[in-house]
CSV table of C-alpha atoms (C1' of nucleotides) in Angstrom, one decimal:
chain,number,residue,atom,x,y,z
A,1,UNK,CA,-22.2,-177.9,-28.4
A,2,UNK,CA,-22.6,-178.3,-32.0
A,3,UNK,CA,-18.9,-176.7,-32.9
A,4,UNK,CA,-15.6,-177.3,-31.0
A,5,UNK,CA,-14.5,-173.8,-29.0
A,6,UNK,CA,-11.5,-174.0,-31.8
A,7,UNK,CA,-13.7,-173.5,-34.4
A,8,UNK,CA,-15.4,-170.8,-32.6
A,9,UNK,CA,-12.3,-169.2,-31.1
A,10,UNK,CA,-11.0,-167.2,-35.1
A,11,UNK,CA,-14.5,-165.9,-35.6
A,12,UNK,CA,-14.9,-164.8,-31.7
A,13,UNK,CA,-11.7,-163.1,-32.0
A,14,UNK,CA,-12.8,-161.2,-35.2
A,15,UNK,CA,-16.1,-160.3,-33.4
A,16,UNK,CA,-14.3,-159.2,-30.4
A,17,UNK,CA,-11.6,-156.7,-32.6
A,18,UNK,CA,-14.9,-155.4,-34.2
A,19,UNK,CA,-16.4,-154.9,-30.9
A,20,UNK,CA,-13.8,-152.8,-29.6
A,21,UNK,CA,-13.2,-150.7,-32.8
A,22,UNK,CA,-16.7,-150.3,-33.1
A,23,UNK,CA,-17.5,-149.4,-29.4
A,24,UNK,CA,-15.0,-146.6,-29.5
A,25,UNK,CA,-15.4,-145.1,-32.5
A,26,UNK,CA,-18.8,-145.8,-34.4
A,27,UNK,CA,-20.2,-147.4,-37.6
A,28,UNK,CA,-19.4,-145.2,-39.6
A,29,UNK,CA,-15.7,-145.0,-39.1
A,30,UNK,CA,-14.4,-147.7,-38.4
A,31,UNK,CA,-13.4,-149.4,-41.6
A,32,UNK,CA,-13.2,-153.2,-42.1
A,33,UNK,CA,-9.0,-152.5,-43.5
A,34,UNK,CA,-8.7,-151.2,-39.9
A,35,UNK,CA,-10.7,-154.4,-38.4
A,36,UNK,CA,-8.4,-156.7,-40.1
A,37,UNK,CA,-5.3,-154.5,-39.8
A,38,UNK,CA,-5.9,-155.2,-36.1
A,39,UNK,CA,-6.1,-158.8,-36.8
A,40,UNK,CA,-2.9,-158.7,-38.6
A,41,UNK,CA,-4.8,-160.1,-41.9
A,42,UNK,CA,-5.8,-158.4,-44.8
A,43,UNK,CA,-9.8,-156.7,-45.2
A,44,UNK,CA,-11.0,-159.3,-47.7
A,45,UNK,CA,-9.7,-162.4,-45.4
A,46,UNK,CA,-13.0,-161.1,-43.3
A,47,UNK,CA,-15.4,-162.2,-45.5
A,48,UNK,CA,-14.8,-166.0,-44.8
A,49,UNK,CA,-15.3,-165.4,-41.1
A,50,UNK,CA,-18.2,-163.1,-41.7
A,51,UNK,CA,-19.6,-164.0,-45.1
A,52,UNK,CA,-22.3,-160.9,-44.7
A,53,UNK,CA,-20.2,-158.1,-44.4
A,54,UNK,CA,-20.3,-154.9,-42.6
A,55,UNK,CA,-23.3,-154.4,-41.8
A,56,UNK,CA,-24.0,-158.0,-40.0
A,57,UNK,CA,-20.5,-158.0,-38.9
A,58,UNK,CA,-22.0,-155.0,-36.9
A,59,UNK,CA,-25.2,-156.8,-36.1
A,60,UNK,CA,-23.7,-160.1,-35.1
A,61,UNK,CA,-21.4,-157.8,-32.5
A,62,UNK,CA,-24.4,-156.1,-31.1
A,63,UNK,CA,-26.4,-158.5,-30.4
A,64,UNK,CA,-23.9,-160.8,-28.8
A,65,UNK,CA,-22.5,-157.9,-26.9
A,66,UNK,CA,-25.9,-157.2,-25.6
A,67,UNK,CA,-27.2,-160.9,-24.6
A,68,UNK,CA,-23.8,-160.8,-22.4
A,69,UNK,CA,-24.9,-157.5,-20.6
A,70,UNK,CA,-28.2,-159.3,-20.4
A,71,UNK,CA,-26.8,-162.4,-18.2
A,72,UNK,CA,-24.5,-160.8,-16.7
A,73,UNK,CA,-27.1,-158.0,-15.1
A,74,UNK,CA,-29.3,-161.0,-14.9
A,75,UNK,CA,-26.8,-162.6,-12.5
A,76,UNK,CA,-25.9,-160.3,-10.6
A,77,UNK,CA,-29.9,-159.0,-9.7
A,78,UNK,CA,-30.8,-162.7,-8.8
A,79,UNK,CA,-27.7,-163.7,-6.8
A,80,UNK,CA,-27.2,-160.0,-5.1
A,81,UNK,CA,-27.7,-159.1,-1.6
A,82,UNK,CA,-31.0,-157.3,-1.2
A,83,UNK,CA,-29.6,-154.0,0.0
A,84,UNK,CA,-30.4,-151.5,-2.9
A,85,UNK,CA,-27.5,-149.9,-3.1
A,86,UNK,CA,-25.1,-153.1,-2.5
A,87,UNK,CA,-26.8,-154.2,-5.6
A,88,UNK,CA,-26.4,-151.4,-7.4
A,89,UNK,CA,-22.9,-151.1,-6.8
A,90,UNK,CA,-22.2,-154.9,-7.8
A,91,UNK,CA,-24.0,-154.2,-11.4
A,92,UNK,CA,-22.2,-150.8,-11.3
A,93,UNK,CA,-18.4,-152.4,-10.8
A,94,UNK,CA,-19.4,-155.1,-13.7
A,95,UNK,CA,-21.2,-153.2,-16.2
A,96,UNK,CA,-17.7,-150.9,-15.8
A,97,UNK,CA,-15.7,-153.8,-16.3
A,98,UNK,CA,-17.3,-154.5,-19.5
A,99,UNK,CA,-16.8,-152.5,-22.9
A,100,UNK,CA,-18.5,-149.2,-23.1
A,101,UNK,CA,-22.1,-149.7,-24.7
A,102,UNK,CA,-22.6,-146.2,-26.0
A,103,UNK,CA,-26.3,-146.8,-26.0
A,104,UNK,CA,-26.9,-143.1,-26.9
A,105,UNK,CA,-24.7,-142.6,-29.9
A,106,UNK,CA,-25.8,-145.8,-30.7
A,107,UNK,CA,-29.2,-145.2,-31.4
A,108,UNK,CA,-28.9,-141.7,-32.5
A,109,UNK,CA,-26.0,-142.0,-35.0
A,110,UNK,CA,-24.9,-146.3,-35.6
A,111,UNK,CA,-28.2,-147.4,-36.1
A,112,UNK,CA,-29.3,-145.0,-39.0
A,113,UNK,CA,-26.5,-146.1,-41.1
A,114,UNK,CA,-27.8,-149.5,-41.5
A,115,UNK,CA,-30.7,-151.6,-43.0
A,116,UNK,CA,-33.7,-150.5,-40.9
A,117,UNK,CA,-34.9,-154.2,-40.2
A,118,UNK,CA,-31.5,-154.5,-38.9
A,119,UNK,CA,-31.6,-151.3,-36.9
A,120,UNK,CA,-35.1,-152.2,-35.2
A,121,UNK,CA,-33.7,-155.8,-34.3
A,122,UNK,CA,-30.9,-154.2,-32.4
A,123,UNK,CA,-33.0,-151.4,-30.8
A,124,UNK,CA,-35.4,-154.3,-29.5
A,125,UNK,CA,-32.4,-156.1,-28.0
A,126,UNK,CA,-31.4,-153.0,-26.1
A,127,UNK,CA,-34.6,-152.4,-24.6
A,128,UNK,CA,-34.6,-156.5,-23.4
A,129,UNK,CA,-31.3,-157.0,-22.5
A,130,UNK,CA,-30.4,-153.7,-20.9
A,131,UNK,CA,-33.2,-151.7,-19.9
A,132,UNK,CA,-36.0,-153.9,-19.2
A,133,UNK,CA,-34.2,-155.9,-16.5
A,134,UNK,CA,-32.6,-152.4,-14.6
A,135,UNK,CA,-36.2,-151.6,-15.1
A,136,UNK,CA,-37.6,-155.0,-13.4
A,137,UNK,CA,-34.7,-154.7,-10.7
A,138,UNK,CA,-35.9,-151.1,-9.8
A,139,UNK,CA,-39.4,-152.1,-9.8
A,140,UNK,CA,-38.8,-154.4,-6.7
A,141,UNK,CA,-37.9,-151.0,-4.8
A,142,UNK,CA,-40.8,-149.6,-6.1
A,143,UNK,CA,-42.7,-148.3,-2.3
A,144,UNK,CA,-39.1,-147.3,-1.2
A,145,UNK,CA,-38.8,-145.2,-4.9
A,146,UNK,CA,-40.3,-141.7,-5.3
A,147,UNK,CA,-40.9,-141.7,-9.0
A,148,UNK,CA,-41.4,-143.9,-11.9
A,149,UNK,CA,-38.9,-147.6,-11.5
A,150,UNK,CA,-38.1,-147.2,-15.5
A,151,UNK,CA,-37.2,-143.7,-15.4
A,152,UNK,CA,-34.5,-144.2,-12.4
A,153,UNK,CA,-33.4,-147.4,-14.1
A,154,UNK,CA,-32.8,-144.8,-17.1
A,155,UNK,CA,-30.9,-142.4,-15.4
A,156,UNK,CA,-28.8,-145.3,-13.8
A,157,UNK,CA,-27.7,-147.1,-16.9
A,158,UNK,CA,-27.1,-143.5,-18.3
A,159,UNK,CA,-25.4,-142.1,-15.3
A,160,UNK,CA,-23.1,-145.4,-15.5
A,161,UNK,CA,-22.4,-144.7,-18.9
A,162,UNK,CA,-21.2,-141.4,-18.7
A,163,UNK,CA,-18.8,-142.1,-16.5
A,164,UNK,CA,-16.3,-143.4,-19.2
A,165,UNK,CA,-16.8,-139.7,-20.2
A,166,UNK,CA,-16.3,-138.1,-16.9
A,167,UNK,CA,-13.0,-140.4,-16.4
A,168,UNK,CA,-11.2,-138.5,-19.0
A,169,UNK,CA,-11.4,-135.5,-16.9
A,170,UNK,CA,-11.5,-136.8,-13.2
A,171,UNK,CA,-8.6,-138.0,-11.1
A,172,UNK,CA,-10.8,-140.1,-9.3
A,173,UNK,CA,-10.8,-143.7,-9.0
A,174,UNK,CA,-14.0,-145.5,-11.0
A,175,UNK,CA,-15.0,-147.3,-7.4
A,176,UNK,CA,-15.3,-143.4,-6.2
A,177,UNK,CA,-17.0,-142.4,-9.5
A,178,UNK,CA,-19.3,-144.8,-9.1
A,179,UNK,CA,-19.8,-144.6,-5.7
A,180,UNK,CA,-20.6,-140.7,-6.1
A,181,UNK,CA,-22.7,-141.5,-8.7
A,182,UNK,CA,-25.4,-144.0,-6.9
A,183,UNK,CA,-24.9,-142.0,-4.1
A,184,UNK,CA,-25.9,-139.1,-6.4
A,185,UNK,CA,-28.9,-140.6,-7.8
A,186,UNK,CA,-30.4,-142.4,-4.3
A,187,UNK,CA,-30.1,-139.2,-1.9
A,188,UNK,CA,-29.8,-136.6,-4.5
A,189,UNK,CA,-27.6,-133.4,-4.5
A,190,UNK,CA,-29.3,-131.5,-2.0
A,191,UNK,CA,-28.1,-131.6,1.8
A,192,UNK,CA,-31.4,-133.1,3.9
B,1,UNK,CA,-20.0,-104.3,-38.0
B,2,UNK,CA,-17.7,-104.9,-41.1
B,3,UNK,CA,-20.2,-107.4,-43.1
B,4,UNK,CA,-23.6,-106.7,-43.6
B,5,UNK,CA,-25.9,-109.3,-42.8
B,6,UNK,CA,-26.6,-110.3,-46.0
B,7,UNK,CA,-23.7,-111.2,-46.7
B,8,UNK,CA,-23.2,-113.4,-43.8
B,9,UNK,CA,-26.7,-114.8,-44.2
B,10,UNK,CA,-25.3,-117.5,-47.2
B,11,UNK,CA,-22.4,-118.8,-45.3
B,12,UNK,CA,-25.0,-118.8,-42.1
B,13,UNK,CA,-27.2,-121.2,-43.6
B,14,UNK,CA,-24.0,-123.5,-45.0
B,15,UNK,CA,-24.0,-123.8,-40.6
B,16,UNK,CA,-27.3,-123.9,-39.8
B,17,UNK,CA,-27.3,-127.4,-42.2
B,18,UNK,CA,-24.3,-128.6,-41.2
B,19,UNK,CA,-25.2,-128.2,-37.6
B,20,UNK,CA,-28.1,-129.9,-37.9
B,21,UNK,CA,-26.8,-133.4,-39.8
B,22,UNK,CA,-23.7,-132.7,-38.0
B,23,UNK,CA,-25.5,-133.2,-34.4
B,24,UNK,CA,-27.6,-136.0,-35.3
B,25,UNK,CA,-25.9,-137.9,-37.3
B,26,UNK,CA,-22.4,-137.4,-36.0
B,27,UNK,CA,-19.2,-136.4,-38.1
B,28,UNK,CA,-18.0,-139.5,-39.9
B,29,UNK,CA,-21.4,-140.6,-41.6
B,30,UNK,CA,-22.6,-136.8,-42.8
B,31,UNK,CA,-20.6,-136.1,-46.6
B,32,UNK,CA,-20.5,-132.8,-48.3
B,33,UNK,CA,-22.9,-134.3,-50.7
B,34,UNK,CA,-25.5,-134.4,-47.7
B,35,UNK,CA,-24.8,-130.8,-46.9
B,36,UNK,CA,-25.6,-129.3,-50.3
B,37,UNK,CA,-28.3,-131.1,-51.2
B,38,UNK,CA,-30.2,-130.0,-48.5
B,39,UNK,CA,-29.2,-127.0,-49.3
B,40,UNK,CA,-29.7,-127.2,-53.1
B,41,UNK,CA,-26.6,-126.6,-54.1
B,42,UNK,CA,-23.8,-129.1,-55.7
B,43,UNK,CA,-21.8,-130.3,-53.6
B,44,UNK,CA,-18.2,-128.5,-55.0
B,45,UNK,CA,-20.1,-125.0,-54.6
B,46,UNK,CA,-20.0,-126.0,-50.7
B,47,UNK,CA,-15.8,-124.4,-51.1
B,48,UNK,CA,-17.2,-121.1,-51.9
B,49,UNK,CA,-17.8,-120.9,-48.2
B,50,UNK,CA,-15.9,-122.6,-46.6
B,51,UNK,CA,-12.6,-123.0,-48.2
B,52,UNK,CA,-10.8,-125.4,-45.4
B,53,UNK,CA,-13.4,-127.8,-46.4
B,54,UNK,CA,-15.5,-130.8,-44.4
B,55,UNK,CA,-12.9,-130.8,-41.4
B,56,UNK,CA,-13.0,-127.1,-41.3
B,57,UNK,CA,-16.9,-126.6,-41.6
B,58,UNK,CA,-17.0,-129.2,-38.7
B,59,UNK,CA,-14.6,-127.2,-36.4
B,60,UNK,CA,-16.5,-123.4,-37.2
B,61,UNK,CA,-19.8,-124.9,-36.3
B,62,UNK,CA,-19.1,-126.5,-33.1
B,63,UNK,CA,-17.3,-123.5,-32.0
B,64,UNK,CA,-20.1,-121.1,-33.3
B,65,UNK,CA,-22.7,-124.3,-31.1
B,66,UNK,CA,-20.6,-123.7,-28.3
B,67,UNK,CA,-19.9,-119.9,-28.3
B,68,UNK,CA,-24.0,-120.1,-28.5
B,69,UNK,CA,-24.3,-122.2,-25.4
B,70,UNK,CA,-22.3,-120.0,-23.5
B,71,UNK,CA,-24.1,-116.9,-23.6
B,72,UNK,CA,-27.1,-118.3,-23.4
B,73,UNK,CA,-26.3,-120.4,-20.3
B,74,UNK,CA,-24.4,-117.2,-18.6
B,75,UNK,CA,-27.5,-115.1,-20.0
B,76,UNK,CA,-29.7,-117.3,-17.9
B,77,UNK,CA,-27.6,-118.0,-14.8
B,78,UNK,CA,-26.9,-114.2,-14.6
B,79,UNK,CA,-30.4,-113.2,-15.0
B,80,UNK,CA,-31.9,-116.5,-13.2
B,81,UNK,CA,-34.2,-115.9,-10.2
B,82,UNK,CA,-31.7,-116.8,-7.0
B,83,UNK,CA,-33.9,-120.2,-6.4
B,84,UNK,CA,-32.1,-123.1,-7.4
B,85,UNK,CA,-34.5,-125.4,-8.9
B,86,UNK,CA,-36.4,-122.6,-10.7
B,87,UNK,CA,-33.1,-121.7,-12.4
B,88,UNK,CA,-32.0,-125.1,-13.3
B,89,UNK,CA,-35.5,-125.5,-15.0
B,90,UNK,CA,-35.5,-122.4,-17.2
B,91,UNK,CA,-31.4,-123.8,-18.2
B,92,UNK,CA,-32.8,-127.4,-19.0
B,93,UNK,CA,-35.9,-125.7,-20.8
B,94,UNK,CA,-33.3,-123.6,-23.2
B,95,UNK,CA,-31.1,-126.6,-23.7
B,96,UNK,CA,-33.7,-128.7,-24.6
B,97,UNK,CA,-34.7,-125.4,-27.7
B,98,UNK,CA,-31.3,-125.7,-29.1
B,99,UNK,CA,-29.7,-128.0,-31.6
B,100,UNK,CA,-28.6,-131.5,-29.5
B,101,UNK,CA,-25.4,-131.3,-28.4
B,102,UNK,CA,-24.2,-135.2,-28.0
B,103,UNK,CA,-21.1,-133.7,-25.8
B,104,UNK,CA,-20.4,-137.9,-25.1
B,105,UNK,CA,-20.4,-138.9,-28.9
B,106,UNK,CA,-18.6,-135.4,-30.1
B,107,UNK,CA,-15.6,-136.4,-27.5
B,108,UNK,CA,-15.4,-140.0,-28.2
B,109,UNK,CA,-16.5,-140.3,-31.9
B,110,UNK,CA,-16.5,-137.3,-34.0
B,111,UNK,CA,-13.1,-135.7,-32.6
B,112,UNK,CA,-11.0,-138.7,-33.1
B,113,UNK,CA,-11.8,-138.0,-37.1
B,114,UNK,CA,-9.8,-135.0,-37.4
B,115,UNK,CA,-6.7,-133.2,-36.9
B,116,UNK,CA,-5.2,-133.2,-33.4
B,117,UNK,CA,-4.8,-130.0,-32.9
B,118,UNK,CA,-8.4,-128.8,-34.1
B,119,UNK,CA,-9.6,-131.4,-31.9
B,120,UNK,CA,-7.9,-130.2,-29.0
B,121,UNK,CA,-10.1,-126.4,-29.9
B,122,UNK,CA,-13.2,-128.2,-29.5
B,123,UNK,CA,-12.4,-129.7,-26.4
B,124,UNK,CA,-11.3,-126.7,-24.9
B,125,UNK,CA,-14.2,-124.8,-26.2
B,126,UNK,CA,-16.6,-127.9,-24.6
B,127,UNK,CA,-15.0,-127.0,-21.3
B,128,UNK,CA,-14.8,-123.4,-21.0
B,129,UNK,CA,-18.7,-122.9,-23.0
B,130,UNK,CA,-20.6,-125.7,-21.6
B,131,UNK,CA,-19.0,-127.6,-18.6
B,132,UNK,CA,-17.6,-124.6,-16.5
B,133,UNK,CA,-20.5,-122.2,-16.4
B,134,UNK,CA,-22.6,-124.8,-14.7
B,135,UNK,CA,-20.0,-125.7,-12.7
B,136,UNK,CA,-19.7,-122.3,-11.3
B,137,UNK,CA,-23.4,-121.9,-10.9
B,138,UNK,CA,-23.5,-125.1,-8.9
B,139,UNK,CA,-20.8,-123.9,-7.1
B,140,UNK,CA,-23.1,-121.1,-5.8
B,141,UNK,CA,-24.8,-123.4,-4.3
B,142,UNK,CA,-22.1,-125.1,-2.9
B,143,UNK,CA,-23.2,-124.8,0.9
B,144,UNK,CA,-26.4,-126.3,0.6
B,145,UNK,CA,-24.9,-129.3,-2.3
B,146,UNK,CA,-23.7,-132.9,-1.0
B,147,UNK,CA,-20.6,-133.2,-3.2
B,148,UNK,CA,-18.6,-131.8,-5.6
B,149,UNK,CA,-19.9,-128.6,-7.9
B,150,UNK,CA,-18.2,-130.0,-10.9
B,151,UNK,CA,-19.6,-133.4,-10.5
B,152,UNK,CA,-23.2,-132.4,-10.0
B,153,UNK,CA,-23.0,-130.1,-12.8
B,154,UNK,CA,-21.8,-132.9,-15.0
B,155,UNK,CA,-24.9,-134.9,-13.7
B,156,UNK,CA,-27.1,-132.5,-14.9
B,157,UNK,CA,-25.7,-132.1,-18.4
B,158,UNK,CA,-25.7,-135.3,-19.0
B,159,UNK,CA,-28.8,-135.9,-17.4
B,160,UNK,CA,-30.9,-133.3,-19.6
B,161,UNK,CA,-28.5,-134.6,-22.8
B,162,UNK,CA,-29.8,-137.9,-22.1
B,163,UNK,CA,-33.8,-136.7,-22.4
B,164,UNK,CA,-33.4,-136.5,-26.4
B,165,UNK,CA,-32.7,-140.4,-26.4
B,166,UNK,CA,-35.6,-140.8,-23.6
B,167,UNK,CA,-38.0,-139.0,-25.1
B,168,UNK,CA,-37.7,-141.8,-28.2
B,169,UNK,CA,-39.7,-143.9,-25.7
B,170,UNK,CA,-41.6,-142.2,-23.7
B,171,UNK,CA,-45.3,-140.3,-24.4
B,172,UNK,CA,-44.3,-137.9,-21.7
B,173,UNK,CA,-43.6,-133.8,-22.5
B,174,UNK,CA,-40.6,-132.2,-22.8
B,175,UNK,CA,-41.4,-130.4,-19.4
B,176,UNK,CA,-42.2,-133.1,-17.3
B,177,UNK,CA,-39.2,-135.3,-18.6
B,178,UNK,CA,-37.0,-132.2,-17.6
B,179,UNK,CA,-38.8,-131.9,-14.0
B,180,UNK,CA,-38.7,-135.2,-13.2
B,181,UNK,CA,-34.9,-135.5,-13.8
B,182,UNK,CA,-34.1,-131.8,-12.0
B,183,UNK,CA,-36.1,-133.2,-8.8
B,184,UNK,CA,-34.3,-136.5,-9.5
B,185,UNK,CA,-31.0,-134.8,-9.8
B,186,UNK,CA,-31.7,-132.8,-6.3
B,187,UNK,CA,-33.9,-134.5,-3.9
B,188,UNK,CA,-32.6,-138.7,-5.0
B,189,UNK,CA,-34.4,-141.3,-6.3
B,190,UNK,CA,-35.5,-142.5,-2.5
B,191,UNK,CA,-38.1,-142.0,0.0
B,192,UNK,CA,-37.4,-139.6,2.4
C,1,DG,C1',-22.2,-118.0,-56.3
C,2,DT,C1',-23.0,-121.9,-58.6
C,3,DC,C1',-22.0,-125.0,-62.1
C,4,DT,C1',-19.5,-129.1,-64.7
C,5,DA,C1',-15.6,-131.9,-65.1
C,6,DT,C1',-12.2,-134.4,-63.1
C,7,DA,C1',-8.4,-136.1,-60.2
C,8,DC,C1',-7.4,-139.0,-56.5
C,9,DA,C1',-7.9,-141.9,-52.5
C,10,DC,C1',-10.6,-145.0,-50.0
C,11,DT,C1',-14.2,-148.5,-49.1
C,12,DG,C1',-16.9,-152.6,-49.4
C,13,DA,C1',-17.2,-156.5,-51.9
C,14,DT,C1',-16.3,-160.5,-55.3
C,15,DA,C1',-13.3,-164.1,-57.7
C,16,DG,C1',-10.0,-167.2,-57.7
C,17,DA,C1',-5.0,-168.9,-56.5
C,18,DC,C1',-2.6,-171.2,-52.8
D,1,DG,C1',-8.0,-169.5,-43.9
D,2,DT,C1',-5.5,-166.2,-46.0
D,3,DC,C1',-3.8,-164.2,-50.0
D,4,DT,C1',-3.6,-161.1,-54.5
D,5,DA,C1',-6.1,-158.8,-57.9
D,6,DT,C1',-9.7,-156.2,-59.2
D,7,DC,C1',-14.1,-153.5,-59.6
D,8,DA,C1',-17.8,-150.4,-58.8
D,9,DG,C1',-19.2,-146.9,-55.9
D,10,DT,C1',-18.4,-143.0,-53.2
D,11,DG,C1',-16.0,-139.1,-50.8
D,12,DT,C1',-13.0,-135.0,-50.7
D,13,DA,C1',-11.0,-131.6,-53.1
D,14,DT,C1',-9.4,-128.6,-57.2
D,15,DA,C1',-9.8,-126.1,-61.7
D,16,DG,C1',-12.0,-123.4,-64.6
D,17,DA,C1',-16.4,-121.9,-67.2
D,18,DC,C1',-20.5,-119.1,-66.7
DNA sequence: GTCTATACACTGATAGAC
DNA sequence: GTCTATCAGTGTATAGAC
């Protein structure tokens, strides 16, 4: 590697405060004072680490956040057993484990409040690292699937999502949430 | 009643915009400056109406957005033919006419932003205006359901939330986005 | 009902010392 | 690598004229 993990590890630790802040509350209002207050450094110490600001601060966080979800779904489709809903437990367990994307807020409220270049360039990475290969894993079910393989993989990731919503409310353990929720979304809600 | 409606038609409008950048944009990123100038006015004139300014406005429109939901939902569910899918259809279809709700981003973003205690009013109101009546119309059903009422009617809200980001990407109608996710949501994404 | 003017706090960002 | 100092811009909110 071109750069010692030292010299990595201060700017991977600013990314990962900014990941965390900005995961659970948004663009908008999460302000770099509270980024560095976390840090335990003052705001304008940021701007050696990440010389662009804000806004690619926010970009830089995105997209490394999402080519992580990308190998790790990656990983998990090649290397997992090919039961369906083994499979779908495995990637349901890690994608829990990791920080909450948010995917809908987002593209509906984050990304308007930067540069649009820099908005399109995260919306494409989304759609590569985190759709399209649910998407491709789905597709390999395809004769066992009623129903289009992207649409399901949609209501997956979604379903998956909102369960860091539904835990606020539920006593349940996530490995029962989750296991409700493929369980849910393979034999649906009606009794057969 | 004690106002006429003229008199409540100013301050309506002051909601009717807020609502709208409000629900798409989210709470943080939306000033008062946005607010009046799609309304015309300056931005200081916005205190003739609402006195208890941006935090205020915020909490009087998501109650009024909620009080809304509620009767139209029990409106429905009351009136609804006694066939399950047909009812859930004509729900999705009205939820899908009204302003975006974002329930996900409104708990986890936007209430954060203000006081405590008003945020606690929303959250209440969420419950009692959007979660429980489908709860207790799923719970109707509750002989012929595979799980918990609560959690299926979760499902569904999210699920029909989740078509205003989907529909972004795909060329698909409004109707057949909300029928394939009710028949998703019921009869499971597998071969029978 | 709406305006102008203004106070006040906060935010992102830059420059330069250490 | 982090600091202090500082600036321009913006956001909420208030006071008072019309």
């Amino acid at each position: 590697m071109s750069k010692s993990s030292n010299e990595n590890s201060a700017r991977e630790r600013v990314l990962d405060v900014a990941e965390q802040l900005f995961a659970s509350r948004g663009y908008a209002a999460v302000t770099l004072k509270d980024i560095a207050k976390q840090l335990g450094i003052k705001q304008a110490s940021l701007y050696y680490h990440v010389p662009g600001g804000k806004e690619d601060l926010f970009v830089e966080v995105m997209l490394r956040h999402l080519e992580r979800r990308r190998q790790g779904l990656e990983q998990i489709i090649a290397a997992g057993s090919l039961e369906l809903e083994d499979c779908l437990t495995r990637v349901g367990v890690w994608l829990l484990s990791q920080p909450p994307l948010n995917a809908s807020r987002i593209v509906s409220t984050d990304l308007p409040e930067i540069a649009p270049e820099k908005a399109r360039q995260i919306e494409r990475a989304m759609r590569h690292c985190f759709f399209t290969p649910m998407e491709r894993f789905f597709a390999r079910y395809q004769d066992r699937l009623r129903g289009d393989a992207g649409f399901i993989a949609g209501r997956f990731l979604s379903s998956v999502e909102a369960l860091s919503l539904v835990k606020r409310y539920s006593p349940k353990t996530d490995e029962q949430l989750l296991a409700e929720t493929i369980d849910l979304l393979l034999h649906g809600a009606l009794k057969s």
